[in-house]
PDB file of C-alpha atoms in Angstrom:
ATOM      1  CA  UNK R  19       8.259 -24.743 -25.671  1.00 82.00           C
ATOM      2  CA  UNK R  20       4.760 -24.336 -27.192  1.00 88.00           C
ATOM      3  CA  UNK R  21       3.633 -22.270 -24.270  1.00 91.00           C
ATOM      4  CA  UNK R  22       6.744 -19.989 -24.610  1.00 92.00           C
ATOM      5  CA  UNK R  23       6.095 -19.619 -28.321  1.00 91.00           C
ATOM      6  CA  UNK R  24       2.575 -18.535 -27.575  1.00 91.00           C
ATOM      7  CA  UNK R  25       3.766 -15.963 -25.063  1.00 91.00           C
ATOM      8  CA  UNK R  26       6.302 -14.560 -27.375  1.00 90.00           C
ATOM      9  CA  UNK R  27       4.122 -14.377 -30.546  1.00 89.00           C
ATOM     10  CA  UNK R  28       1.142 -12.906 -28.630  1.00 91.00           C
ATOM     11  CA  UNK R  29       3.216 -10.454 -26.717  1.00 89.00           C
ATOM     12  CA  UNK R  30       1.603 -11.815 -23.527  1.00 91.00           C
ATOM     13  CA  UNK R  31       3.152 -11.216 -20.039  1.00 92.00           C
ATOM     14  CA  UNK R  32       5.076 -14.104 -18.450  1.00 92.00           C
ATOM     15  CA  UNK R  33       2.709 -13.940 -15.495  1.00 92.00           C
ATOM     16  CA  UNK R  34      -0.016 -15.451 -17.787  1.00 92.00           C
ATOM     17  CA  UNK R  35       1.281 -18.893 -16.944  1.00 92.00           C
ATOM     18  CA  UNK R  36       0.610 -18.329 -13.217  1.00 93.00           C
ATOM     19  CA  UNK R  37      -3.117 -17.520 -13.841  1.00 93.00           C
ATOM     20  CA  UNK R  38      -5.416 -20.276 -12.584  1.00 92.00           C
ATOM     21  CA  UNK R  39      -7.598 -20.034 -15.658  1.00 93.00           C
ATOM     22  CA  UNK R  40      -4.548 -20.549 -17.886  1.00 92.00           C
ATOM     23  CA  UNK R  41      -3.321 -23.572 -15.912  1.00 92.00           C
ATOM     24  CA  UNK R  42      -6.888 -24.959 -15.941  1.00 93.00           C
ATOM     25  CA  UNK R  43      -7.029 -24.672 -19.766  1.00 93.00           C
ATOM     26  CA  UNK R  44      -3.602 -26.431 -20.258  1.00 91.00           C
ATOM     27  CA  UNK R  45      -4.679 -29.190 -17.913  1.00 91.00           C
ATOM     28  CA  UNK R  46      -7.916 -29.671 -19.715  1.00 92.00           C
ATOM     29  CA  UNK R  47      -5.902 -29.929 -23.085  1.00 91.00           C
ATOM     30  CA  UNK R  48      -3.266 -32.148 -21.713  1.00 91.00           C
ATOM     31  CA  UNK R  49      -3.347 -33.275 -18.033  1.00 89.00           C
ATOM     32  CA  UNK R  50       0.195 -34.529 -18.216  1.00 89.00           C
ATOM     33  CA  UNK R  51       1.602 -31.028 -18.778  1.00 87.00           C
ATOM     34  CA  UNK R  52       2.856 -29.200 -15.688  1.00 87.00           C
ATOM     35  CA  UNK R  53       3.017 -25.405 -16.189  1.00 89.00           C
ATOM     36  CA  UNK R  54       6.159 -23.968 -14.634  1.00 90.00           C
ATOM     37  CA  UNK R  55       6.527 -20.740 -12.803  1.00 92.00           C
ATOM     38  CA  UNK R  56       6.772 -17.606 -14.886  1.00 92.00           C
ATOM     39  CA  UNK R  57      10.357 -17.126 -13.898  1.00 92.00           C
ATOM     40  CA  UNK R  58      11.201 -20.400 -15.624  1.00 92.00           C
ATOM     41  CA  UNK R  59       9.894 -18.998 -18.866  1.00 90.00           C
ATOM     42  CA  UNK R  60      11.694 -15.560 -18.564  1.00 91.00           C
ATOM     43  CA  UNK R  61      15.062 -17.028 -17.442  1.00 92.00           C
ATOM     44  CA  UNK R  62      15.292 -20.335 -19.314  1.00 91.00           C
ATOM     45  CA  UNK R  63      12.550 -20.943 -21.905  1.00 92.00           C
ATOM     46  CA  UNK R  64      12.859 -17.630 -23.678  1.00 92.00           C
ATOM     47  CA  UNK R  65      16.670 -17.750 -24.260  1.00 92.00           C
ATOM     48  CA  UNK R  66      16.227 -21.266 -25.698  1.00 93.00           C
ATOM     49  CA  UNK R  67      13.531 -20.217 -28.002  1.00 92.00           C
ATOM     50  CA  UNK R  68      15.539 -17.174 -29.023  1.00 90.00           C
ATOM     51  CA  UNK R  69      18.642 -19.264 -29.927  1.00 91.00           C
ATOM     52  CA  UNK R  70      16.435 -21.711 -31.834  1.00 92.00           C
ATOM     53  CA  UNK R  71      14.761 -19.056 -33.867  1.00 89.00           C
ATOM     54  CA  UNK R  72      18.030 -17.181 -34.559  1.00 88.00           C
ATOM     55  CA  UNK R  73      19.676 -20.418 -35.836  1.00 90.00           C
ATOM     56  CA  UNK R  74      16.858 -21.088 -38.149  1.00 90.00           C
ATOM     57  CA  UNK R  75      16.754 -17.585 -39.534  1.00 88.00           C
ATOM     58  CA  UNK R  76      20.499 -17.428 -39.948  1.00 88.00           C
ATOM     59  CA  UNK R  77      20.599 -20.754 -41.836  1.00 90.00           C
ATOM     60  CA  UNK R  78      17.751 -19.673 -44.115  1.00 90.00           C
ATOM     61  CA  UNK R  79      19.363 -16.227 -44.781  1.00 90.00           C
ATOM     62  CA  UNK R  80      22.712 -17.793 -45.580  1.00 89.00           C
ATOM     63  CA  UNK R  81      21.011 -20.150 -48.094  1.00 90.00           C
ATOM     64  CA  UNK R  82      18.817 -17.563 -49.866  1.00 91.00           C
ATOM     65  CA  UNK R  83      20.809 -14.352 -49.675  1.00 91.00           C
ATOM     66  CA  UNK R  84      23.862 -15.968 -51.325  1.00 86.00           C
ATOM     67  CA  UNK R  85      21.853 -15.955 -54.537  1.00 87.00           C
ATOM     68  CA  UNK R  86      20.632 -12.362 -54.294  1.00 90.00           C
ATOM     69  CA  UNK R  87      22.055  -9.519 -56.251  1.00 90.00           C
ATOM     70  CA  UNK R  88      20.807  -6.838 -54.006  1.00 92.00           C
ATOM     71  CA  UNK R  89      19.048  -6.487 -50.533  1.00 94.00           C
ATOM     72  CA  UNK R  90      17.511  -3.738 -48.582  1.00 94.00           C
ATOM     73  CA  UNK R  91      18.313  -3.081 -44.914  1.00 93.00           C
ATOM     74  CA  UNK R  92      15.822  -0.898 -42.986  1.00 92.00           C
ATOM     75  CA  UNK R  93      16.764   0.673 -39.741  1.00 92.00           C
ATOM     76  CA  UNK R  94      15.155   2.938 -37.136  1.00 89.00           C
ATOM     77  CA  UNK R  95      15.751   4.106 -33.635  1.00 86.00           C
ATOM     78  CA  UNK R  96      13.327   5.472 -30.988  1.00 84.00           C
ATOM     79  CA  UNK R  97      12.874   5.886 -27.354  1.00 85.00           C
ATOM     80  CA  UNK R  98      10.013   4.232 -25.406  1.00 83.00           C
ATOM     81  CA  UNK R  99       7.717   6.037 -22.985  1.00 79.00           C
ATOM     82  CA  UNK R 100       9.825   4.574 -20.095  1.00 83.00           C
ATOM     83  CA  UNK R 101      12.927   6.334 -21.664  1.00 85.00           C
ATOM     84  CA  UNK R 102      14.538   3.128 -22.929  1.00 88.00           C
ATOM     85  CA  UNK R 103      16.362   3.701 -26.312  1.00 90.00           C
ATOM     86  CA  UNK R 104      16.114   0.996 -29.001  1.00 91.00           C
ATOM     87  CA  UNK R 105      17.452   0.351 -32.490  1.00 91.00           C
ATOM     88  CA  UNK R 106      16.188  -2.195 -34.967  1.00 92.00           C
ATOM     89  CA  UNK R 107      17.548  -3.686 -38.172  1.00 92.00           C
ATOM     90  CA  UNK R 108      15.398  -5.569 -40.755  1.00 94.00           C
ATOM     91  CA  UNK R 109      16.521  -7.332 -43.880  1.00 95.00           C
ATOM     92  CA  UNK R 110      14.429  -7.376 -47.077  1.00 95.00           C
ATOM     93  CA  UNK R 111      15.008  -9.340 -50.257  1.00 94.00           C
ATOM     94  CA  UNK R 112      13.461 -11.391 -53.024  1.00 93.00           C
ATOM     95  CA  UNK R 113      14.499 -15.046 -53.160  1.00 90.00           C
ATOM     96  CA  UNK R 114      14.973 -17.352 -56.176  1.00 88.00           C
ATOM     97  CA  UNK R 115      11.176 -18.191 -56.156  1.00 89.00           C
ATOM     98  CA  UNK R 116      10.431 -14.421 -56.466  1.00 92.00           C
ATOM     99  CA  UNK R 117       9.040 -14.247 -52.910  1.00 92.00           C
ATOM    100  CA  UNK R 118       9.517 -11.161 -50.825  1.00 94.00           C
ATOM    101  CA  UNK R 119      11.139 -12.086 -47.544  1.00 93.00           C
ATOM    102  CA  UNK R 120      11.880  -9.811 -44.465  1.00 92.00           C
ATOM    103  CA  UNK R 121      13.556 -10.740 -41.209  1.00 92.00           C
ATOM    104  CA  UNK R 122      14.320  -8.629 -38.106  1.00 91.00           C
ATOM    105  CA  UNK R 123      18.074  -9.117 -37.756  1.00 90.00           C
ATOM    106  CA  UNK R 124      18.537  -7.142 -34.656  1.00 89.00           C
ATOM    107  CA  UNK R 125      16.434  -5.399 -32.016  1.00 88.00           C
ATOM    108  CA  UNK R 126      18.515  -4.066 -29.267  1.00 87.00           C
ATOM    109  CA  UNK R 127      19.008  -1.354 -26.542  1.00 89.00           C
ATOM    110  CA  UNK R 128      20.998   1.556 -27.872  1.00 88.00           C
ATOM    111  CA  UNK R 129      23.622   2.656 -25.454  1.00 84.00           C
ATOM    112  CA  UNK R 130      25.184   6.177 -25.607  1.00 83.00           C
ATOM    113  CA  UNK R 131      24.373   9.433 -27.424  1.00 86.00           C
ATOM    114  CA  UNK R 132      22.200   9.285 -30.624  1.00 87.00           C
ATOM    115  CA  UNK R 133      24.875  10.939 -32.731  1.00 89.00           C
ATOM    116  CA  UNK R 134      25.630   9.936 -36.366  1.00 89.00           C
ATOM    117  CA  UNK R 135      28.902   8.431 -35.354  1.00 89.00           C
ATOM    118  CA  UNK R 136      27.478   6.161 -32.642  1.00 91.00           C
ATOM    119  CA  UNK R 137      24.584   5.102 -34.865  1.00 91.00           C
ATOM    120  CA  UNK R 138      26.924   4.181 -37.734  1.00 90.00           C
ATOM    121  CA  UNK R 139      29.049   2.075 -35.463  1.00 90.00           C
ATOM    122  CA  UNK R 140      25.971   0.308 -34.043  1.00 90.00           C
ATOM    123  CA  UNK R 141      24.728  -0.324 -37.642  1.00 90.00           C
ATOM    124  CA  UNK R 142      27.993  -1.782 -38.729  1.00 89.00           C
ATOM    125  CA  UNK R 143      28.212  -4.067 -35.696  1.00 89.00           C
ATOM    126  CA  UNK R 144      24.645  -5.393 -36.376  1.00 89.00           C
ATOM    127  CA  UNK R 145      25.396  -6.045 -40.017  1.00 89.00           C
ATOM    128  CA  UNK R 146      28.685  -7.658 -39.269  1.00 88.00           C
ATOM    129  CA  UNK R 147      26.858 -10.398 -37.421  1.00 88.00           C
ATOM    130  CA  UNK R 148      25.744 -11.742 -40.859  1.00 89.00           C
ATOM    131  CA  UNK R 149      28.875 -12.312 -43.013  1.00 88.00           C
ATOM    132  CA  UNK R 150      26.704 -13.578 -45.884  1.00 89.00           C
ATOM    133  CA  UNK R 151      25.764  -9.953 -46.576  1.00 89.00           C
ATOM    134  CA  UNK R 152      29.330  -9.125 -47.569  1.00 86.00           C
ATOM    135  CA  UNK R 153      28.860 -11.101 -50.728  1.00 86.00           C
ATOM    136  CA  UNK R 154      25.737  -9.238 -51.844  1.00 89.00           C
ATOM    137  CA  UNK R 155      26.787  -6.928 -54.682  1.00 90.00           C
ATOM    138  CA  UNK R 156      24.315  -4.126 -53.747  1.00 90.00           C
ATOM    139  CA  UNK R 157      23.047  -3.241 -50.227  1.00 90.00           C
ATOM    140  CA  UNK R 158      20.597  -0.319 -49.778  1.00 91.00           C
ATOM    141  CA  UNK R 159      20.123   1.028 -46.207  1.00 91.00           C
ATOM    142  CA  UNK R 160      16.601   2.467 -45.941  1.00 91.00           C
ATOM    143  CA  UNK R 161      16.197   5.160 -43.109  1.00 90.00           C
ATOM    144  CA  UNK R 162      14.283   8.199 -42.037  1.00 87.00           C
ATOM    145  CA  UNK R 163      15.247  11.740 -42.806  1.00 84.00           C
ATOM    146  CA  UNK R 164      16.548  12.567 -39.269  1.00 85.00           C
ATOM    147  CA  UNK R 165      19.823  14.350 -39.333  1.00 89.00           C
ATOM    148  CA  UNK R 166      21.649  11.944 -37.249  1.00 89.00           C
ATOM    149  CA  UNK R 167      20.502   8.976 -39.262  1.00 88.00           C
ATOM    150  CA  UNK R 168      21.432  10.550 -42.508  1.00 88.00           C
ATOM    151  CA  UNK R 169      24.883  11.413 -41.071  1.00 89.00           C
ATOM    152  CA  UNK R 170      25.322   7.901 -39.856  1.00 89.00           C
ATOM    153  CA  UNK R 171      24.717   6.324 -43.254  1.00 87.00           C
ATOM    154  CA  UNK R 172      26.865   8.902 -45.007  1.00 87.00           C
ATOM    155  CA  UNK R 173      29.993   8.094 -42.907  1.00 85.00           C
ATOM    156  CA  UNK R 174      29.594   4.280 -43.423  1.00 83.00           C
ATOM    157  CA  UNK R 175      31.497   2.617 -46.276  1.00 72.00           C
ATOM    158  CA  UNK R 176      29.921   4.085 -49.435  1.00 70.00           C
ATOM    159  CA  UNK R 177      31.364   1.359 -51.566  1.00 69.00           C
ATOM    160  CA  UNK R 178      29.260  -1.199 -49.686  1.00 81.00           C
ATOM    161  CA  UNK R 179      26.018   0.717 -48.953  1.00 86.00           C
ATOM    162  CA  UNK R 180      23.623   3.034 -50.674  1.00 86.00           C
ATOM    163  CA  UNK R 181      21.227   5.270 -48.883  1.00 87.00           C
ATOM    164  CA  UNK R 182      17.363   5.526 -49.485  1.00 86.00           C
ATOM    165  CA  UNK R 183      14.868   7.587 -47.423  1.00 86.00           C
ATOM    166  CA  UNK R 184      11.574   6.129 -46.269  1.00 82.00           C
ATOM    167  CA  UNK R 185       8.894   7.169 -48.815  1.00 82.00           C
ATOM    168  CA  UNK R 186       6.129   7.392 -46.187  1.00 79.00           C
ATOM    169  CA  UNK R 187       8.301   9.580 -43.801  1.00 78.00           C
ATOM    170  CA  UNK R 188       9.156  11.958 -46.749  1.00 80.00           C
ATOM    171  CA  UNK R 189       5.473  12.233 -47.624  1.00 84.00           C
ATOM    172  CA  UNK R 190       4.385  12.810 -43.991  1.00 80.00           C
ATOM    173  CA  UNK R 191       7.002  15.493 -43.529  1.00 80.00           C
ATOM    174  CA  UNK R 192       5.970  17.186 -46.817  1.00 83.00           C
ATOM    175  CA  UNK R 193       2.277  17.212 -45.864  1.00 83.00           C
ATOM    176  CA  UNK R 194       3.038  18.702 -42.391  1.00 81.00           C
ATOM    177  CA  UNK R 195       5.112  21.474 -44.068  1.00 83.00           C
ATOM    178  CA  UNK R 196       2.310  22.007 -46.663  1.00 84.00           C
ATOM    179  CA  UNK R 197      -0.521  22.179 -44.018  1.00 83.00           C
ATOM    180  CA  UNK R 198       1.534  24.737 -41.950  1.00 82.00           C
ATOM    181  CA  UNK R 199       1.489  27.013 -45.039  1.00 84.00           C
ATOM    182  CA  UNK R 200      -2.191  27.128 -45.000  1.00 84.00           C
ATOM    183  CA  UNK R 201      -3.450  28.974 -41.827  1.00 87.00           C
ATOM    184  CA  UNK R 202      -7.039  27.656 -42.044  1.00 87.00           C
ATOM    185  CA  UNK R 203      -5.889  24.023 -42.307  1.00 85.00           C
ATOM    186  CA  UNK R 204      -3.199  24.528 -39.601  1.00 86.00           C
ATOM    187  CA  UNK R 205      -5.881  25.914 -37.236  1.00 87.00           C
ATOM    188  CA  UNK R 206      -8.171  22.934 -37.874  1.00 87.00           C
ATOM    189  CA  UNK R 207      -5.279  20.403 -37.234  1.00 84.00           C
ATOM    190  CA  UNK R 208      -4.345  22.271 -34.099  1.00 86.00           C
ATOM    191  CA  UNK R 209      -7.872  22.286 -32.694  1.00 85.00           C
ATOM    192  CA  UNK R 210      -8.274  18.574 -33.575  1.00 83.00           C
ATOM    193  CA  UNK R 211      -4.956  17.870 -31.796  1.00 82.00           C
ATOM    194  CA  UNK R 212      -6.011  19.768 -28.669  1.00 83.00           C
ATOM    195  CA  UNK R 213      -9.376  17.982 -28.628  1.00 81.00           C
ATOM    196  CA  UNK R 214      -7.677  14.651 -28.974  1.00 80.00           C
ATOM    197  CA  UNK R 215      -5.324  15.351 -26.024  1.00 80.00           C
ATOM    198  CA  UNK R 216      -8.121  16.669 -23.832  1.00 79.00           C
ATOM    199  CA  UNK R 217     -10.381  13.546 -24.335  1.00 77.00           C
ATOM    200  CA  UNK R 218      -7.343  11.344 -23.655  1.00 77.00           C
ATOM    201  CA  UNK R 219      -6.949  12.878 -20.246  1.00 78.00           C
ATOM    202  CA  UNK R 220     -10.656  13.361 -19.327  1.00 81.00           C
ATOM    203  CA  UNK R 221     -13.433  10.772 -19.356  1.00 82.00           C
ATOM    204  CA  UNK R 222     -15.956  13.590 -18.869  1.00 86.00           C
ATOM    205  CA  UNK R 223     -14.864  15.268 -22.060  1.00 82.00           C
ATOM    206  CA  UNK R 224     -15.470  11.926 -23.877  1.00 81.00           C
ATOM    207  CA  UNK R 225     -18.898  11.624 -22.400  1.00 85.00           C
ATOM    208  CA  UNK R 226     -19.871  15.255 -23.354  1.00 86.00           C
ATOM    209  CA  UNK R 227     -18.698  14.718 -26.972  1.00 84.00           C
ATOM    210  CA  UNK R 228     -20.650  11.377 -27.237  1.00 85.00           C
ATOM    211  CA  UNK R 229     -23.737  13.057 -25.834  1.00 88.00           C
ATOM    212  CA  UNK R 230     -23.434  15.891 -28.361  1.00 87.00           C
ATOM    213  CA  UNK R 231     -23.040  13.410 -31.159  1.00 87.00           C
ATOM    214  CA  UNK R 232     -26.266  11.680 -30.068  1.00 89.00           C
ATOM    215  CA  UNK R 233     -28.104  15.035 -30.075  1.00 90.00           C
ATOM    216  CA  UNK R 234     -26.786  15.808 -33.561  1.00 88.00           C
ATOM    217  CA  UNK R 235     -27.588  12.247 -34.656  1.00 88.00           C
ATOM    218  CA  UNK R 236     -24.107  11.563 -35.908  1.00 86.00           C
ATOM    219  CA  UNK R 237     -21.915   8.526 -35.430  1.00 85.00           C
ATOM    220  CA  UNK R 238     -19.567   8.794 -32.361  1.00 78.00           C
ATOM    221  CA  UNK R 239     -16.001   7.846 -33.133  1.00 76.00           C
ATOM    222  CA  UNK R 240     -13.743   7.602 -30.163  1.00 71.00           C
ATOM    223  CA  UNK R 241     -10.741  10.040 -30.522  1.00 64.00           C
ATOM    224  CA  UNK R 242      -7.384   8.499 -29.784  1.00 63.00           C
ATOM    225  CA  UNK R 243      -4.583  10.957 -29.015  1.00 53.00           C
ATOM    226  CA  UNK R 244      -1.424  10.186 -31.156  1.00 54.00           C
ATOM    227  CA  UNK R 245       2.040  10.087 -29.525  1.00 53.00           C
ATOM    228  CA  UNK R 246       3.234  12.800 -31.926  1.00 51.00           C
ATOM    229  CA  UNK R 247       1.640  15.010 -34.601  1.00 47.00           C
ATOM    230  CA  UNK R 248       1.338  13.214 -37.912  1.00 48.00           C
ATOM    231  CA  UNK R 249      -0.899  13.327 -41.003  1.00 44.00           C
ATOM    232  CA  UNK R 250      -1.727   9.685 -41.029  1.00 45.00           C
TER     233      UNK R 250
END
């Protein structure tokens, strides 16, 4: 189970255990250990680890949250580059020792259209998996300013949940709107975005920029293209 914990915590591929160098390392540490095939870890070891971690987290939450007067529940949804939609739910609270705790309660594939109605139903189903939350007097759902997410929270039971927008998301949106109002700043950002996209697709462009920086005697900083435009 230690090997499975390492794979999960380091986000390593299951095929790591089939690598000769990995098997050699494990054998050096403990010759008695026999490293199983990667399918053993994906089909059997991971589900066992998941159930063990979930039981531990649920027991801890039931013990600590029962004394809380309020908790925050953050949620977000997104689509991966391979077009797989996901939704996550994270619990935040301060325990009796005045320690800030946070746990991912749910990370799952989101099936169906991303409408406010479907999102609200998914959120309620996720939260209902943890009955201890019903006893908390105040629960705040923290989310972004997307129209479907705002609608989802608005149609949930308002006597149970309060709504709060992400501060960083609001700040980022405000800055984007502000920069669009100043033409000179907007042009600079557009040029930087185009340059970032170009060097992301062309190794020759990277080499030309690096060469130019050497001629100007300035430090070369590799440009990384963001997935979407932001001010961070």
